[in-house]
Tab-separated table of N, CA and C in Angstrom:
chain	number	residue	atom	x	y	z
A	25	UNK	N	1.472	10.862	14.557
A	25	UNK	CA	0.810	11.626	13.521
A	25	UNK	C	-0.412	10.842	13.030
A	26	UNK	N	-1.430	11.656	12.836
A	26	UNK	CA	-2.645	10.900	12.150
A	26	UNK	C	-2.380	10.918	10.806
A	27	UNK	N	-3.118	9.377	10.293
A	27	UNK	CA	-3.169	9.597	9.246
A	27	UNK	C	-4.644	9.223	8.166
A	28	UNK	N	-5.809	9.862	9.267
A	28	UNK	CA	-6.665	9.536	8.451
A	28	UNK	C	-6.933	10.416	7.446
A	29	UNK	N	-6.334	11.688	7.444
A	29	UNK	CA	-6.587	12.474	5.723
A	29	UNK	C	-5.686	12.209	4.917
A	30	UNK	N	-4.755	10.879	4.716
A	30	UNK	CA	-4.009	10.202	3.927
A	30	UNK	C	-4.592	10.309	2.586
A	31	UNK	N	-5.826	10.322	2.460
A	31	UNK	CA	-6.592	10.409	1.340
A	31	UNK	C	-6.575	11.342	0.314
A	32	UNK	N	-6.115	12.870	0.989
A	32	UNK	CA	-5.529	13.674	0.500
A	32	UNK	C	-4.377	13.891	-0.473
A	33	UNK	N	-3.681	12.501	-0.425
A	33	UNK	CA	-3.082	12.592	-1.306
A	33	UNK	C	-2.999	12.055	-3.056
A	34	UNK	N	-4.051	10.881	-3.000
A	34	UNK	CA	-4.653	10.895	-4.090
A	34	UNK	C	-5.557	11.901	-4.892
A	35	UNK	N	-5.946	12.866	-3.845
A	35	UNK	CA	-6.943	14.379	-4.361
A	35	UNK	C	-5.968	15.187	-5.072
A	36	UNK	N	-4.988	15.296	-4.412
A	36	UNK	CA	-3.879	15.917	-5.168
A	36	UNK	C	-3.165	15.304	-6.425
A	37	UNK	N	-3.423	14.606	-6.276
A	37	UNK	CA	-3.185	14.146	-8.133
A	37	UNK	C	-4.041	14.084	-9.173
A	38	UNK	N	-5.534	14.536	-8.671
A	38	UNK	CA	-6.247	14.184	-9.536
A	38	UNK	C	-7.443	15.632	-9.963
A	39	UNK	N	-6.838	16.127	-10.686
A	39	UNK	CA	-7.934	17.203	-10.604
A	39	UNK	C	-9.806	16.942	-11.072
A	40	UNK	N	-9.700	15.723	-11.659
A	40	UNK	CA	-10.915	15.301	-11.344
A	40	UNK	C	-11.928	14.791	-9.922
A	41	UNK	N	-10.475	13.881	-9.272
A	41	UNK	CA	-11.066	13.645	-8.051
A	41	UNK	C	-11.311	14.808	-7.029
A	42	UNK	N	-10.484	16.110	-7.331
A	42	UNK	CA	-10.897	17.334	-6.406
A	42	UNK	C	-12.118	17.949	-6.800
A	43	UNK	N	-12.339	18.044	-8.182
A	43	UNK	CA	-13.946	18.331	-8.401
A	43	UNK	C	-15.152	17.620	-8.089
A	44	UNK	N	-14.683	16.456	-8.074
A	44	UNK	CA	-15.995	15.669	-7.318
A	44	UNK	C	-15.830	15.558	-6.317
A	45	UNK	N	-14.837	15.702	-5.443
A	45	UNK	CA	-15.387	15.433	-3.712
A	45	UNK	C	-15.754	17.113	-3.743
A	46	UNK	N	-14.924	18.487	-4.333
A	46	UNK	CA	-15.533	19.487	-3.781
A	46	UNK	C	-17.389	19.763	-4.371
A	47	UNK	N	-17.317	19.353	-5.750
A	47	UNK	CA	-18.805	19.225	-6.197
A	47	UNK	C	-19.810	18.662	-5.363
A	48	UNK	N	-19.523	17.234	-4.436
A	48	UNK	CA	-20.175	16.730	-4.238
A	48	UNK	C	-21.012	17.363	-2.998
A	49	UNK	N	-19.922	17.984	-2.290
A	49	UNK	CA	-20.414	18.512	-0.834
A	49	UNK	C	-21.846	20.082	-1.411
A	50	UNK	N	-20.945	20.466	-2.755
A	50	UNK	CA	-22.070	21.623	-3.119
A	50	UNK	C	-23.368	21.351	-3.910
A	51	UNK	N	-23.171	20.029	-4.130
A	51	UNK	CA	-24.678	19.610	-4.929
A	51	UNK	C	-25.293	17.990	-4.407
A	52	UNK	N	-24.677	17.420	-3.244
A	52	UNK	CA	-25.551	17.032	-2.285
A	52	UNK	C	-25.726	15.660	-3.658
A	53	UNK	N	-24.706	15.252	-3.877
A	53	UNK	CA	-25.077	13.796	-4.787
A	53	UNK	C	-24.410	12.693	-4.726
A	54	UNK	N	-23.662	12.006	-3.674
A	54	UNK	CA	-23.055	11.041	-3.279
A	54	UNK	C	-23.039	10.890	-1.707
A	55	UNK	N	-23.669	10.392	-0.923
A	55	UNK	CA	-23.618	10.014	0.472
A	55	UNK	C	-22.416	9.829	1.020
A	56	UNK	N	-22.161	8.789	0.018
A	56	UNK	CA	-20.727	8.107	0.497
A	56	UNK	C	-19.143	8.133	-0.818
A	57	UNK	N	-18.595	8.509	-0.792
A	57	UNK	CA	-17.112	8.078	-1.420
A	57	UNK	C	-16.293	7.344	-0.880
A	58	UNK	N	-15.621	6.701	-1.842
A	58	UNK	CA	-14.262	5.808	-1.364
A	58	UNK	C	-13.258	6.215	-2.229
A	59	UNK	N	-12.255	6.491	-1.381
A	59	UNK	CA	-11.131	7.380	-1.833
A	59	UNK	C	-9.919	6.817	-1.117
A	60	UNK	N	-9.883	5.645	-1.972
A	60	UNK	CA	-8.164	4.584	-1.619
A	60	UNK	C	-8.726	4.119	-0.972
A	61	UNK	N	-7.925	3.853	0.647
A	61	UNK	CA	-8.299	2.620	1.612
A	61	UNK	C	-9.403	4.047	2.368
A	62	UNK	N	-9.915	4.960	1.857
A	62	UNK	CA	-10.615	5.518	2.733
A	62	UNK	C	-11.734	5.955	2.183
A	63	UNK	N	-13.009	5.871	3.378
A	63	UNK	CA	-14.326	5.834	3.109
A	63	UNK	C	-14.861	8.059	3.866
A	64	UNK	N	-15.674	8.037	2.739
A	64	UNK	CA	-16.211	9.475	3.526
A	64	UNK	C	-17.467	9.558	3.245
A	65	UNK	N	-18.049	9.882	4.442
A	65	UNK	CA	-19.527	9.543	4.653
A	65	UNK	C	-20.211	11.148	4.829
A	66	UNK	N	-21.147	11.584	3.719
A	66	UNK	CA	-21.355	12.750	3.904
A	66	UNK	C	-22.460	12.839	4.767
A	67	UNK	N	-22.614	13.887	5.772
A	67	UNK	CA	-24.449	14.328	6.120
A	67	UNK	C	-24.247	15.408	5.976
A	68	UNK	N	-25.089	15.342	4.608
A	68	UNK	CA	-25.604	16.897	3.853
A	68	UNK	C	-26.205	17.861	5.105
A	69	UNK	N	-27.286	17.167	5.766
A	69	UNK	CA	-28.003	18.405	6.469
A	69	UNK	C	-27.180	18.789	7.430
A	70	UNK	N	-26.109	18.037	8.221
A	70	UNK	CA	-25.685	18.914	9.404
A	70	UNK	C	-24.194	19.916	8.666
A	71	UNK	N	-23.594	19.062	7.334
A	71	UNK	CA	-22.419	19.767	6.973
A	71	UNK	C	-21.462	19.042	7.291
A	72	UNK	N	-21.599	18.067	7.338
A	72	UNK	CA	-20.135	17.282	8.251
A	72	UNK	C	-19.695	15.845	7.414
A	73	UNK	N	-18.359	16.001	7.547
A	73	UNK	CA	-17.846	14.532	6.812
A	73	UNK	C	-17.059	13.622	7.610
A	74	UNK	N	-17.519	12.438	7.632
A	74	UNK	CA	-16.870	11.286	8.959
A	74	UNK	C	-15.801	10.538	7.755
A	75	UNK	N	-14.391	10.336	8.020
A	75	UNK	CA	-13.358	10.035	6.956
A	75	UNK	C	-12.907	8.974	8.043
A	76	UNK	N	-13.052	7.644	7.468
A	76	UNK	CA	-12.413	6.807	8.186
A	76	UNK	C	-11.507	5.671	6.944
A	77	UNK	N	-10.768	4.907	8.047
A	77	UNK	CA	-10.088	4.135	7.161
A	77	UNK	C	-10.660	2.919	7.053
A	78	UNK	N	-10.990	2.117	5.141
A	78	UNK	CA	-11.692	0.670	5.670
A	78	UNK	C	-10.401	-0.133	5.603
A	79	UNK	N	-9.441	-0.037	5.491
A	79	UNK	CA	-8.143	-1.284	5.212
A	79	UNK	C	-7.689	-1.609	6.401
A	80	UNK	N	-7.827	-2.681	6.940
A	80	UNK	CA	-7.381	-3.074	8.010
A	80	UNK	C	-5.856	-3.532	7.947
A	81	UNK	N	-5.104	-3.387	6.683
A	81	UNK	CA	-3.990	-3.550	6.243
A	81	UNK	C	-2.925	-2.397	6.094
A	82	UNK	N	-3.915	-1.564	6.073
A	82	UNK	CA	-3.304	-0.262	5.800
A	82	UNK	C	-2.159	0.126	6.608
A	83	UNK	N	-0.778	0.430	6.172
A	83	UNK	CA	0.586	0.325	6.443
A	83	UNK	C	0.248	1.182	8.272
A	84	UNK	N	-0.907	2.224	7.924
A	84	UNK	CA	-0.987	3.088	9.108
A	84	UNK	C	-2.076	3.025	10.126
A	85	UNK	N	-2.944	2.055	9.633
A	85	UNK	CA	-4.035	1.953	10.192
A	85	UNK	C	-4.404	1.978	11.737
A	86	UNK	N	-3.171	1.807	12.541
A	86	UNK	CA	-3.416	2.056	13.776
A	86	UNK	C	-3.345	3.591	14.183
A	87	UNK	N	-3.048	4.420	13.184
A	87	UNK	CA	-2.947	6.428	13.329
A	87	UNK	C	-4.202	6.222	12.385
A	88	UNK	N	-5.113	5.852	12.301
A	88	UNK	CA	-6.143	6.595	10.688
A	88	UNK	C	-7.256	5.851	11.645
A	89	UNK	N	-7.820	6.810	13.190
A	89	UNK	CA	-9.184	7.119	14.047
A	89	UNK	C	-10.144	7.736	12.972
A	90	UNK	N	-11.113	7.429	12.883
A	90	UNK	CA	-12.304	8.157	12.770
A	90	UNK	C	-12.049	9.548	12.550
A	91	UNK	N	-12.816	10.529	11.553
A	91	UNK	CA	-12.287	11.906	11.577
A	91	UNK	C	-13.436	12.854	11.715
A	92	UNK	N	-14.162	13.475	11.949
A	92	UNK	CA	-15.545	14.373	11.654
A	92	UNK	C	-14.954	15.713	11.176
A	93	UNK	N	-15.003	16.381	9.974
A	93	UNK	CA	-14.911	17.305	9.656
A	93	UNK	C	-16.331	18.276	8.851
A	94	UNK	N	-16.207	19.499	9.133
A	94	UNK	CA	-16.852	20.225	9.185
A	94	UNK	C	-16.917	20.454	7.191
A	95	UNK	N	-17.915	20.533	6.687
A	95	UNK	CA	-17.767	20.844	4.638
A	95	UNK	C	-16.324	21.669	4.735
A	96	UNK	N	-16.915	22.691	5.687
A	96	UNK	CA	-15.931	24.142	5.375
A	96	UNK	C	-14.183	23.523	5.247
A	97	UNK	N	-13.968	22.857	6.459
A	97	UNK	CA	-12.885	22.357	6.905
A	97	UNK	C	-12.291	21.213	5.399
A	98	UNK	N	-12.922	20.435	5.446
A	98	UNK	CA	-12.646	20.098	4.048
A	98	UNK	C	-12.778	20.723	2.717
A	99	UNK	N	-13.426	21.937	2.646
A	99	UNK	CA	-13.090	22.282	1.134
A	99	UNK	C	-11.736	23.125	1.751
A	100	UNK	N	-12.075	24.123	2.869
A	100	UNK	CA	-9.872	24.809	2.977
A	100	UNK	C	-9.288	23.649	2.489
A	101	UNK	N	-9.479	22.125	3.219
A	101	UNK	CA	-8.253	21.272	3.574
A	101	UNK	C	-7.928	20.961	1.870
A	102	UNK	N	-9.016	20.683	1.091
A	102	UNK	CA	-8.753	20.267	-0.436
A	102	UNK	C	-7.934	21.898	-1.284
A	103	UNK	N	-8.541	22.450	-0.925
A	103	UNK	CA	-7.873	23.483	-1.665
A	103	UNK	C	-6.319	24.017	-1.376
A	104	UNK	N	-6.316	23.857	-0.046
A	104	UNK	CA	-4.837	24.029	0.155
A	104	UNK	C	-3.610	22.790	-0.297
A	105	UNK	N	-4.528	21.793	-0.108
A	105	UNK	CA	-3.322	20.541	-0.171
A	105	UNK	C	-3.268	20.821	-1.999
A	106	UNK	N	-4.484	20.627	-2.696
A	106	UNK	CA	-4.052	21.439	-4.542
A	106	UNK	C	-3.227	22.429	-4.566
A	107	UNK	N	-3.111	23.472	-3.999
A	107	UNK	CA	-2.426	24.814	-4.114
A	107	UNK	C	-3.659	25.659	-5.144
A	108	UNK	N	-4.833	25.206	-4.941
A	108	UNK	CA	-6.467	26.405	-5.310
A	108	UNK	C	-5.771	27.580	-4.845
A	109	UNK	N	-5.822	28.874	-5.587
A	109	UNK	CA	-5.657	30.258	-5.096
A	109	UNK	C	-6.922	31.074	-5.481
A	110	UNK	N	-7.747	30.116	-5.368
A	110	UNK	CA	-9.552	30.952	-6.148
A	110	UNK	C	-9.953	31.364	-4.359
C-alpha cells in the first residue's frame, strides 16, 4: 500500500488545514506546503501537485514514492477523506 497521501490524515483533523490546502490551489498563494513529514509542491499553471515524503524516518517511507496529482484529484481526494457534501 502507498503511503504517500498519509498526509491526509492530518487534513482531516483540521478544518483549517483543509481550507488552506483547498484555498491555496484556488488562489494560487503558496508554491510549496509542508504537511507532517510531507512536502506538496504546487504548479499553478499546469494544475498539478507533486506530494512527496521529506522524512527519511518515516515509519513508511519506503511505500511514500513521489505522487503527481491532478488540483481536481486532490480537491475530490480532500473532500472525500473530510466527508465535504458541498
Amino acid at each position: 500500500m502507498i503511503h504517500t497521501i498519509d498526509f491526509l490524515y492530518e487534513v482531516r483533523k483540521s478544518k483549517e488545514l483543509e481550507r488552506r490546502l483547498l484555498d491555496n490551489m484556488k488562489n494560487r498563494k503558496e508554491a510549496h506546503l509542508l504537511i507532517g513529514d510531507f512536502s506538496l509542491e504546487f504548479d499553478f499553471d499546469r494544475r498539478m501537485v507533486n506530494i512527496s515524503c521529506m522524512n527519511p524516518q518515516h515509519s513508511f517511507f519506503h511505500k511514500c514514492p513521489p505522487l503527481d496529482w491532478t488540483f481536481e484529484e486532490m480537491e475530490e481526494t480532500v473532500k472525500a477523506v473530510v466527508g465535504d457534501k458541498k
